[in-house]
Structure formats: C-alpha cells, structure tokens
C-alpha cells in the first residue's frame, strides 16, 4: 500500500512540476542573457560612467534622460531618421513579401529553386550586403546612377541627401529581409484549404479578388507577426547606416547626420565618446520607443485587416 501511495505521489508531483522543469532552461537563459543585461542597462543609464574608466562612475539619476529628451537635438534627429527608415522598410517588406509568396504558391516549374532563392539575401552577411549596395549607390561610378543616366536622370549623390540616403538604406533592408517574410506567408498560404478558393471561384471572384478577400484576411496573424518582427528590427538599424558611408563620418551617419539612426547615435556616444551612461539612456529610450511603435503597428495592422 505504501508503494502505491509513493507512486501516486510521484505521479502528482510529475504532473504538477514537470512542465515548469521543461521550460526552466529557457527562463534561465533569458534571465542571464536577456533580463540581466536589460536591468543592468537601466542601472548604468542612471550614472555618469566612462567606458574606459568605470571606476569614476557616480550616480546622476535622471540627468541623462533629461539631457537626452530636452536638450539634445541630435537624438531627436536620429529618432526622426529611425522612424523614417522604419516606414520606408517595414511597409514595402510586407507588401513585397505578400506578392512574392503569392507567386511562389502557384504551380510553376522549378518553384523549389525559387523558394530557396528568396531566402539567400537573408543568410548573406549584412556587412557584405551594405558594402555592395554602397557601391551600387555610389555617386560617380555606381550602377544605379549609370542606369539613371540612360534615362537622362543624371547623377544623384545618394549619401548627401536625407531622402536619397534613406531610400538607399531602405533598399538594402528590404532586399535582405523580404524573402524571410515571404517564406512565412508562403507556409501559411499552403495551409489554406483549397475548398475556400473553389467556393470563391463559384461566386465569381477572380484571382485578384481571391487574394485580397480570401488569402490576406486568413493571413492576419502572420501579417501581424511579421509587422512586429520587422518593426523591432528596423527600429534598431545599425550596420546599414554605419557601413553605408565608412570613414570619419561613419558614426555620425553622414556629414550632416542625415541618416544617423538612434542605434547609430547610441554607438557614437558609447564607443566614440565613451559615455557609457548616456548611451545606456539612449538604449532604454529606444527600447521603449520600439515597444510603442510595435504596438501601434499591431493596432493599425489589426484594424486594416478587420476592415
């Protein structure tokens, strides 16, 4: 009888505590590599700390945040650039990914090869992509300007202007990440029952109407997911603007800070000016801004899909 009781007790303990034991490694890793760095960043943001000599650190509490939000025009310039690039990258990514997924979902020859090809830009090194695109958008010998000259448009100094530099950087990001989102949409499209398209055909809907009235509404969870993923990535662009114009003006995002993002401004303050406390404050504000923008993107996407 005692053996049966012990077995029943072990079974109850296993049923009650085993799920927590299974997920414990994730929370342990998250606590070490996610939560602790986040809390440490907040703690450092309340200090005046030099990255080279941390022994001279002392608390100044919210002075870094006051300076950042009320007396630093460079930060607001960087945030404006960040939001501009977010808009220029996120919306085209989702739209192009939907179109590519729709094309790859059709029965065409060598479609497996095309499906493999769309993910290649994503596995390419971001440094290599940025350097190549910087050459393509070169002012004097860039391929883009050469093509524009064929149509009489003339040379464009892509790095010098705010709008042109944002378009060039957004092109890099869209080219690299569109295929990733397209595969997510493609996998979801293949799970849609064919009977729904057959019913839409019987109702007289053409291919375009079926795409917008059947496919897109059923992809709402995936569209929301990819919008949030794209937002969190595009709000912290660093490598693309940093390598787009290498040299003395790399950390400032151009001679007039015309394409300096918030992440790049964080890099400048932390690793060029060695102001670790101020750069940590930028990181905290950028994280909060990313959460807000991602939330707004979620609400807008959900509203559009509902309508």
Short mmCIF file of N, CA and C in Angstrom, two decimals, residues 102 189 192-201 203 205-220 305:
data_model
loop_
_atom_site.label_atom_id
_atom_site.label_comp_id
_atom_site.label_asym_id
_atom_site.label_seq_id
_atom_site.Cartn_x
_atom_site.Cartn_y
_atom_site.Cartn_z
N UNK A 102 2.66 34.90 -52.96
CA UNK A 102 1.55 34.55 -53.85
C UNK A 102 2.08 33.94 -55.15
N UNK A 189 0.05 30.24 -46.55
CA UNK A 189 -0.84 30.10 -47.71
C UNK A 189 -1.10 28.64 -48.06
N UNK A 192 -4.02 26.99 -46.27
CA UNK A 192 -5.39 27.42 -46.54
C UNK A 192 -6.10 26.35 -47.36
N UNK A 193 -7.24 25.88 -46.96
CA UNK A 193 -7.94 24.83 -47.71
C UNK A 193 -8.30 25.30 -49.12
N UNK A 194 -8.09 24.42 -50.08
CA UNK A 194 -8.41 24.76 -51.47
C UNK A 194 -9.91 24.94 -51.67
N UNK A 195 -10.72 24.37 -50.79
CA UNK A 195 -12.17 24.49 -50.93
C UNK A 195 -12.62 25.95 -50.81
N UNK A 196 -11.87 26.76 -50.08
CA UNK A 196 -12.25 28.17 -49.93
C UNK A 196 -12.07 28.90 -51.25
N UNK A 197 -11.00 28.56 -51.99
CA UNK A 197 -10.80 29.19 -53.29
C UNK A 197 -11.81 28.66 -54.31
N UNK A 198 -12.16 27.40 -54.18
CA UNK A 198 -13.18 26.85 -55.09
C UNK A 198 -14.52 27.52 -54.87
N UNK A 199 -14.86 27.77 -53.60
CA UNK A 199 -16.12 28.46 -53.31
C UNK A 199 -16.08 29.89 -53.84
N UNK A 200 -14.92 30.55 -53.69
CA UNK A 200 -14.80 31.93 -54.19
C UNK A 200 -14.90 31.96 -55.71
N UNK A 201 -14.36 30.94 -56.39
CA UNK A 201 -14.46 30.86 -57.85
C UNK A 201 -15.91 30.69 -58.29
N UNK A 203 -18.41 31.76 -56.75
CA UNK A 203 -19.09 33.04 -56.51
C UNK A 203 -18.69 34.11 -57.52
N UNK A 205 -15.43 35.25 -58.12
CA UNK A 205 -14.26 36.04 -57.76
C UNK A 205 -13.08 35.66 -58.64
N UNK A 206 -12.39 36.67 -59.17
CA UNK A 206 -11.19 36.40 -59.96
C UNK A 206 -9.98 36.23 -59.05
N UNK A 207 -8.80 36.03 -59.62
CA UNK A 207 -7.61 35.78 -58.83
C UNK A 207 -7.25 36.93 -57.90
N UNK A 208 -7.37 38.17 -58.40
CA UNK A 208 -7.05 39.33 -57.57
C UNK A 208 -8.01 39.46 -56.39
N UNK A 209 -9.28 39.23 -56.66
CA UNK A 209 -10.28 39.31 -55.59
C UNK A 209 -10.10 38.19 -54.57
N UNK A 210 -9.74 37.02 -55.04
CA UNK A 210 -9.48 35.91 -54.12
C UNK A 210 -8.29 36.22 -53.22
N UNK A 211 -7.28 36.87 -53.77
CA UNK A 211 -6.09 37.19 -52.98
C UNK A 211 -6.44 38.15 -51.85
N UNK A 212 -7.20 39.21 -52.16
CA UNK A 212 -7.50 40.23 -51.16
C UNK A 212 -8.66 39.85 -50.25
N UNK A 213 -9.59 39.04 -50.74
CA UNK A 213 -10.78 38.71 -49.95
C UNK A 213 -10.66 37.37 -49.22
N UNK A 214 -9.77 36.52 -49.67
CA UNK A 214 -9.62 35.21 -49.04
C UNK A 214 -8.25 35.05 -48.40
N UNK A 215 -7.20 35.24 -49.22
CA UNK A 215 -5.85 34.96 -48.74
C UNK A 215 -5.41 35.93 -47.65
N UNK A 216 -5.48 37.22 -47.94
CA UNK A 216 -4.98 38.22 -46.99
C UNK A 216 -5.71 38.18 -45.65
N UNK A 217 -7.05 38.10 -45.61
CA UNK A 217 -7.70 38.02 -44.29
C UNK A 217 -7.28 36.79 -43.49
N UNK A 218 -7.05 35.66 -44.17
CA UNK A 218 -6.65 34.46 -43.46
C UNK A 218 -5.20 34.52 -42.99
N UNK A 219 -4.43 35.45 -43.55
CA UNK A 219 -3.03 35.62 -43.13
C UNK A 219 -2.87 36.69 -42.07
N UNK A 220 -3.95 37.14 -41.47
CA UNK A 220 -3.87 38.23 -40.50
C UNK A 220 -2.90 37.94 -39.36
N UNK A 305 -6.91 44.84 -41.19
CA UNK A 305 -7.38 43.50 -41.50
C UNK A 305 -8.86 43.34 -41.13
#
